[in-house]
Short mmCIF file of N, CA and C in Angstrom, two decimals:
data_model
loop_
_atom_site.label_atom_id
_atom_site.label_comp_id
_atom_site.label_asym_id
_atom_site.label_seq_id
_atom_site.Cartn_x
_atom_site.Cartn_y
_atom_site.Cartn_z
N GLN A 1 -27.24 3.07 -15.28
CA GLN A 1 -25.75 3.42 -15.29
C GLN A 1 -25.38 2.35 -14.46
N VAL A 2 -24.08 1.40 -14.59
CA VAL A 2 -23.86 0.40 -13.70
C VAL A 2 -22.51 1.06 -13.15
N GLN A 3 -22.29 0.39 -11.92
CA GLN A 3 -20.67 0.74 -11.30
C GLN A 3 -20.31 -0.44 -10.76
N LEU A 4 -18.99 -0.55 -10.91
CA LEU A 4 -17.98 -2.25 -11.04
C LEU A 4 -17.08 -2.05 -10.26
N VAL A 5 -16.94 -2.25 -9.17
CA VAL A 5 -16.05 -1.99 -8.12
C VAL A 5 -15.28 -3.82 -8.15
N GLU A 6 -13.60 -3.14 -8.52
CA GLU A 6 -13.13 -4.42 -8.18
C GLU A 6 -12.03 -4.54 -7.05
N SER A 7 -12.20 -6.05 -6.94
CA SER A 7 -11.18 -6.12 -5.34
C SER A 7 -10.34 -7.37 -5.76
N GLY A 8 -9.72 -7.32 -5.12
CA GLY A 8 -8.63 -8.55 -4.79
C GLY A 8 -6.90 -8.38 -5.29
N GLY A 9 -6.74 -7.29 -5.85
CA GLY A 9 -5.47 -7.24 -6.35
C GLY A 9 -4.50 -6.76 -5.45
N GLY A 10 -3.29 -6.67 -5.48
CA GLY A 10 -2.21 -6.68 -4.64
C GLY A 10 -0.90 -6.81 -4.77
N LEU A 11 0.68 -7.20 -3.49
CA LEU A 11 1.67 -7.73 -4.07
C LEU A 11 1.75 -9.34 -4.10
N VAL A 12 2.13 -9.81 -4.96
CA VAL A 12 2.64 -11.40 -5.13
C VAL A 12 3.87 -11.70 -5.82
N GLN A 13 4.62 -12.63 -5.64
CA GLN A 13 5.51 -13.17 -5.97
C GLN A 13 5.53 -13.60 -7.35
N PRO A 14 6.57 -13.73 -7.54
CA PRO A 14 6.12 -14.60 -9.32
C PRO A 14 5.98 -16.30 -8.97
N GLY A 15 5.19 -16.50 -9.58
CA GLY A 15 4.91 -17.84 -9.71
C GLY A 15 3.75 -17.79 -8.72
N GLY A 16 3.20 -17.03 -7.89
CA GLY A 16 2.27 -16.72 -7.10
C GLY A 16 0.64 -16.50 -7.68
N SER A 17 -0.60 -17.17 -6.88
CA SER A 17 -1.85 -16.63 -7.31
C SER A 17 -2.10 -15.76 -7.27
N LEU A 18 -3.29 -15.42 -7.64
CA LEU A 18 -4.58 -13.86 -7.23
C LEU A 18 -5.52 -13.95 -7.71
N LYS A 19 -6.82 -14.07 -7.03
CA LYS A 19 -7.99 -14.35 -7.39
C LYS A 19 -8.70 -12.28 -7.60
N LEU A 20 -8.79 -12.29 -8.34
CA LEU A 20 -9.91 -10.74 -8.40
C LEU A 20 -11.40 -10.61 -8.49
N SER A 21 -12.17 -9.82 -8.07
CA SER A 21 -13.28 -10.27 -8.40
C SER A 21 -14.16 -8.53 -8.53
N CYS A 22 -15.22 -8.57 -9.40
CA CYS A 22 -15.64 -7.83 -9.73
C CYS A 22 -17.25 -7.61 -9.76
N ALA A 23 -17.76 -6.78 -8.65
CA ALA A 23 -19.13 -6.51 -8.26
C ALA A 23 -19.80 -5.48 -8.83
N ALA A 24 -21.21 -6.36 -9.91
CA ALA A 24 -21.90 -4.88 -10.22
C ALA A 24 -23.16 -4.80 -10.00
N SER A 25 -23.03 -3.00 -9.93
CA SER A 25 -24.34 -2.97 -8.85
C SER A 25 -25.74 -2.87 -10.12
N THR A 26 -26.06 -4.05 -10.92
CA THR A 26 -27.27 -3.85 -11.79
C THR A 26 -28.08 -4.91 -11.22
N VAL A 27 -29.45 -5.24 -11.16
CA VAL A 27 -30.19 -6.40 -11.30
C VAL A 27 -30.32 -7.18 -12.92
N ILE A 28 -29.44 -6.76 -13.86
CA ILE A 28 -29.61 -7.47 -15.15
C ILE A 28 -28.10 -8.29 -15.24
N PHE A 29 -27.39 -8.00 -14.18
CA PHE A 29 -26.24 -8.18 -14.87
C PHE A 29 -26.17 -9.87 -15.93
N SER A 30 -27.43 -10.84 -15.58
CA SER A 30 -26.75 -12.35 -16.49
C SER A 30 -26.79 -11.77 -17.94
N VAL A 31 -27.24 -10.13 -17.97
CA VAL A 31 -27.69 -10.15 -19.47
C VAL A 31 -25.96 -9.65 -20.35
N TYR A 32 -25.24 -8.87 -19.42
CA TYR A 32 -23.97 -8.49 -19.42
C TYR A 32 -22.91 -9.06 -20.16
N ASN A 33 -22.06 -8.56 -21.00
CA ASN A 33 -20.73 -9.49 -21.28
C ASN A 33 -19.72 -8.95 -20.44
N MET A 34 -18.95 -9.56 -19.77
CA MET A 34 -18.18 -9.53 -18.73
C MET A 34 -16.69 -9.07 -19.17
N GLY A 35 -15.39 -8.12 -19.32
CA GLY A 35 -14.47 -8.42 -19.05
C GLY A 35 -13.25 -7.88 -18.22
N TRP A 36 -12.31 -8.52 -18.14
CA TRP A 36 -11.29 -7.89 -17.47
C TRP A 36 -9.98 -7.35 -18.66
N TYR A 37 -9.53 -6.32 -18.35
CA TYR A 37 -8.40 -5.73 -18.53
C TYR A 37 -7.76 -5.01 -18.28
N ARG A 38 -6.05 -5.15 -18.48
CA ARG A 38 -4.75 -4.09 -17.79
C ARG A 38 -4.23 -3.25 -18.69
N GLN A 39 -3.74 -2.94 -17.52
CA GLN A 39 -3.40 -1.36 -18.02
C GLN A 39 -1.72 -1.17 -17.62
N ALA A 40 -0.53 -1.38 -17.97
CA ALA A 40 1.12 -1.11 -17.02
C ALA A 40 0.80 0.12 -17.74
N PRO A 41 2.37 0.50 -17.05
CA PRO A 41 2.34 1.75 -17.48
C PRO A 41 3.29 2.21 -18.60
N GLY A 42 2.77 3.13 -19.21
CA GLY A 42 3.41 3.59 -20.48
C GLY A 42 2.76 2.35 -21.85
N ARG A 43 1.92 1.63 -21.34
CA ARG A 43 1.42 0.78 -22.31
C ARG A 43 0.06 0.94 -22.57
N GLN A 44 -0.67 0.25 -23.71
CA GLN A 44 -1.95 0.50 -24.26
C GLN A 44 -2.96 -0.34 -23.02
N ARG A 45 -4.22 -0.30 -22.56
CA ARG A 45 -4.80 -1.06 -22.05
C ARG A 45 -4.82 -2.14 -23.11
N GLU A 46 -5.26 -3.53 -22.18
CA GLU A 46 -5.61 -4.73 -23.09
C GLU A 46 -6.36 -5.46 -22.43
N LEU A 47 -6.91 -6.66 -23.90
CA LEU A 47 -8.18 -7.17 -23.19
C LEU A 47 -7.10 -8.25 -22.22
N VAL A 48 -7.35 -8.85 -21.14
CA VAL A 48 -7.18 -9.76 -20.51
C VAL A 48 -8.16 -11.20 -20.37
N ALA A 49 -8.99 -10.97 -20.17
CA ALA A 49 -9.98 -12.23 -20.87
C ALA A 49 -11.68 -11.88 -20.31
N SER A 50 -12.29 -12.10 -21.54
CA SER A 50 -13.78 -11.72 -21.64
C SER A 50 -14.67 -13.51 -21.38
N ILE A 51 -15.68 -12.68 -20.58
CA ILE A 51 -17.08 -14.08 -20.72
C ILE A 51 -18.62 -13.36 -21.30
N THR A 52 -19.01 -14.10 -22.38
CA THR A 52 -20.23 -14.11 -22.05
C THR A 52 -21.63 -13.75 -21.34
N SER A 53 -21.91 -13.30 -21.81
CA SER A 53 -23.79 -13.49 -20.89
C SER A 53 -24.07 -14.99 -20.90
N GLY A 54 -23.51 -16.08 -21.96
CA GLY A 54 -23.83 -17.07 -22.12
C GLY A 54 -22.99 -17.94 -21.67
N GLY A 55 -21.87 -17.50 -21.53
CA GLY A 55 -20.30 -18.32 -20.40
C GLY A 55 -19.56 -18.42 -21.77
N THR A 56 -19.44 -17.64 -22.59
CA THR A 56 -17.87 -18.21 -23.72
C THR A 56 -17.07 -17.24 -23.39
N THR A 57 -16.12 -18.04 -23.18
CA THR A 57 -14.63 -16.98 -22.40
C THR A 57 -13.84 -16.92 -23.61
N ASN A 58 -12.67 -15.88 -23.63
CA ASN A 58 -12.08 -15.71 -24.38
C ASN A 58 -10.94 -15.03 -23.63
N TYR A 59 -9.63 -15.00 -23.92
CA TYR A 59 -8.35 -14.77 -23.06
C TYR A 59 -7.35 -14.24 -23.92
N GLY A 60 -6.28 -13.43 -23.59
CA GLY A 60 -5.12 -12.59 -24.21
C GLY A 60 -4.51 -13.90 -24.74
N ASP A 61 -3.41 -14.19 -25.51
CA ASP A 61 -2.71 -15.20 -25.69
C ASP A 61 -1.82 -14.71 -24.69
N SER A 62 -1.20 -13.94 -23.43
CA SER A 62 -0.34 -13.51 -22.88
C SER A 62 -1.02 -14.16 -21.26
N VAL A 63 -1.84 -14.62 -21.45
CA VAL A 63 -2.38 -15.17 -20.11
C VAL A 63 -3.46 -16.61 -19.96
N LYS A 64 -3.59 -16.93 -21.71
CA LYS A 64 -3.91 -18.50 -21.81
C LYS A 64 -3.22 -19.46 -21.39
N GLY A 65 -4.10 -20.58 -20.38
CA GLY A 65 -3.64 -21.47 -19.52
C GLY A 65 -3.15 -21.48 -18.16
N ARG A 66 -3.19 -19.64 -17.78
CA ARG A 66 -2.94 -19.28 -16.41
C ARG A 66 -4.00 -18.26 -16.29
N PHE A 67 -4.93 -17.97 -16.56
CA PHE A 67 -5.54 -16.81 -15.86
C PHE A 67 -6.87 -18.17 -16.14
N THR A 68 -8.16 -17.66 -15.20
CA THR A 68 -9.86 -18.32 -15.20
C THR A 68 -10.40 -16.97 -14.94
N ILE A 69 -11.34 -16.76 -16.24
CA ILE A 69 -12.70 -15.77 -16.34
C ILE A 69 -13.87 -16.40 -16.01
N SER A 70 -14.38 -16.21 -14.73
CA SER A 70 -15.74 -17.14 -14.22
C SER A 70 -16.82 -15.73 -13.54
N ARG A 71 -18.14 -16.32 -13.66
CA ARG A 71 -19.23 -15.20 -13.12
C ARG A 71 -20.36 -16.01 -12.41
N ASP A 72 -20.63 -15.22 -11.65
CA ASP A 72 -21.60 -15.77 -10.55
C ASP A 72 -22.81 -14.92 -10.95
N ASN A 73 -23.71 -15.24 -11.62
CA ASN A 73 -24.89 -14.44 -12.15
C ASN A 73 -25.51 -14.26 -10.73
N THR A 74 -25.51 -15.23 -9.46
CA THR A 74 -26.57 -14.69 -8.57
C THR A 74 -25.80 -13.81 -7.38
N LYS A 75 -24.38 -13.63 -7.83
CA LYS A 75 -23.90 -12.36 -6.55
C LYS A 75 -23.56 -11.65 -7.42
N ASN A 76 -24.09 -10.92 -8.82
CA ASN A 76 -23.53 -9.90 -9.64
C ASN A 76 -21.77 -9.86 -9.54
N THR A 77 -21.38 -10.98 -9.75
CA THR A 77 -20.10 -10.85 -9.71
C THR A 77 -19.17 -11.31 -10.88
N VAL A 78 -17.78 -11.09 -11.29
CA VAL A 78 -16.86 -11.95 -12.41
C VAL A 78 -15.94 -11.73 -11.48
N TYR A 79 -15.40 -12.82 -11.70
CA TYR A 79 -13.85 -13.18 -11.20
C TYR A 79 -12.49 -13.41 -12.07
N LEU A 80 -11.44 -13.45 -12.11
CA LEU A 80 -10.28 -13.39 -12.41
C LEU A 80 -9.54 -14.01 -11.57
N GLN A 81 -9.10 -15.40 -11.68
CA GLN A 81 -8.52 -16.34 -11.24
C GLN A 81 -6.79 -16.36 -12.26
N MET A 82 -5.98 -15.82 -11.36
CA MET A 82 -4.67 -15.63 -12.17
C MET A 82 -3.60 -17.11 -11.23
N SER A 83 -3.17 -17.48 -11.86
CA SER A 83 -1.57 -18.16 -11.18
C SER A 83 -0.41 -18.06 -12.01
N SER A 84 0.71 -18.71 -11.66
CA SER A 84 2.05 -18.53 -12.34
C SER A 84 1.95 -16.96 -13.09
N LEU A 85 1.70 -16.30 -11.86
CA LEU A 85 2.24 -14.71 -12.22
C LEU A 85 3.52 -14.66 -12.72
N LYS A 86 3.62 -13.85 -13.22
CA LYS A 86 4.68 -13.02 -14.13
C LYS A 86 4.96 -11.66 -13.40
N PRO A 87 6.22 -11.05 -13.41
CA PRO A 87 6.50 -9.77 -13.39
C PRO A 87 5.89 -8.86 -14.45
N ASP A 88 5.77 -9.16 -15.50
CA ASP A 88 4.77 -8.28 -16.78
C ASP A 88 3.36 -8.65 -16.93
N ASP A 89 2.97 -9.44 -15.64
CA ASP A 89 1.59 -9.47 -15.31
C ASP A 89 1.10 -7.90 -14.35
N THR A 90 2.15 -7.12 -14.53
CA THR A 90 2.11 -6.09 -12.89
C THR A 90 1.53 -5.06 -13.95
N ALA A 91 -0.03 -4.80 -13.17
CA ALA A 91 -0.67 -3.76 -13.93
C ALA A 91 -1.64 -3.33 -13.42
N VAL A 92 -2.97 -2.40 -13.57
CA VAL A 92 -3.51 -2.14 -13.08
C VAL A 92 -5.07 -2.76 -13.87
N TYR A 93 -5.62 -4.17 -13.52
CA TYR A 93 -6.85 -4.69 -13.72
C TYR A 93 -7.96 -4.18 -13.96
N PHE A 94 -8.51 -3.57 -14.73
CA PHE A 94 -10.20 -3.20 -14.87
C PHE A 94 -11.50 -4.10 -15.05
N CYS A 95 -12.39 -4.28 -14.64
CA CYS A 95 -13.28 -4.59 -15.05
C CYS A 95 -14.27 -4.13 -15.93
N SER A 96 -14.93 -4.33 -17.06
CA SER A 96 -15.92 -3.84 -17.68
C SER A 96 -17.07 -4.83 -17.66
N ALA A 97 -18.22 -3.94 -18.36
CA ALA A 97 -19.76 -4.48 -18.52
C ALA A 97 -20.17 -4.23 -19.86
N ALA A 98 -20.58 -4.95 -20.58
CA ALA A 98 -21.16 -4.29 -21.91
C ALA A 98 -22.16 -4.89 -22.44
N TYR A 99 -23.70 -4.21 -22.66
CA TYR A 99 -25.04 -4.62 -22.79
C TYR A 99 -25.51 -3.04 -23.81
N SER A 100 -26.08 -2.43 -23.49
CA SER A 100 -26.85 -1.18 -23.79
C SER A 100 -25.73 -0.23 -23.97
N GLY A 101 -25.05 -0.32 -23.20
CA GLY A 101 -23.38 0.77 -23.22
C GLY A 101 -22.15 0.09 -22.61
N THR A 102 -20.89 0.63 -21.82
CA THR A 102 -19.83 0.07 -22.15
C THR A 102 -19.50 0.50 -20.23
N TYR A 103 -19.33 -0.17 -19.23
CA TYR A 103 -18.84 0.77 -18.40
C TYR A 103 -17.60 0.39 -17.69
N TRP A 104 -17.21 0.81 -17.13
CA TRP A 104 -15.31 0.69 -16.56
C TRP A 104 -15.59 1.23 -14.68
N GLY A 105 -15.07 -0.19 -14.18
CA GLY A 105 -14.27 -0.12 -12.77
C GLY A 105 -13.46 1.17 -13.09
N ARG A 106 -13.05 1.27 -11.81
CA ARG A 106 -12.05 2.29 -11.40
C ARG A 106 -10.32 1.32 -11.45
N GLY A 107 -10.47 0.02 -11.22
CA GLY A 107 -9.23 -0.53 -11.36
C GLY A 107 -8.79 -0.90 -9.87
N THR A 108 -8.01 -2.13 -10.46
CA THR A 108 -6.88 -2.57 -9.05
C THR A 108 -5.90 -3.41 -9.68
N GLN A 109 -5.21 -2.66 -8.62
CA GLN A 109 -3.27 -2.69 -8.84
C GLN A 109 -3.10 -3.89 -8.74
N VAL A 110 -2.32 -4.88 -9.66
CA VAL A 110 -1.75 -6.35 -9.41
C VAL A 110 0.19 -5.72 -9.68
N THR A 111 1.03 -6.37 -8.72
CA THR A 111 2.15 -6.29 -8.38
C THR A 111 3.17 -7.34 -8.29
N VAL A 112 3.43 -7.62 -9.42
CA VAL A 112 4.19 -9.12 -9.28
C VAL A 112 5.40 -8.75 -9.32
N SER A 113 5.91 -9.18 -7.80
CA SER A 113 7.69 -8.27 -7.74
C SER A 113 7.86 -10.19 -6.86
N SER A 114 9.34 -10.07 -6.74
CA SER A 114 9.89 -10.65 -5.45
C SER A 114 11.00 -9.61 -4.52
#
């Protein structure tokens, strides 16, 4: 069982930046493929970004060029740097970890509004 704890969400103005963190409670963090997903009210959960155990990244079309996913295996943490935020980025952001199974965090709210 892996526990994931997201942090870093909050209220930000359009055009601003936020950095999300997700800390994982596992000693084998480096083997996990990690991802960030988001879900806005009335919408399906969608992939924001993912990073494999080998460091290969993938991004949803709506965030390419604005968001960057990274990981620090020494800290068992994955990050999501978000820039040029738009109101449409408002959602609950979830962290996921996949290896022998898929685990999810409880999410952190990101609100982009003036």
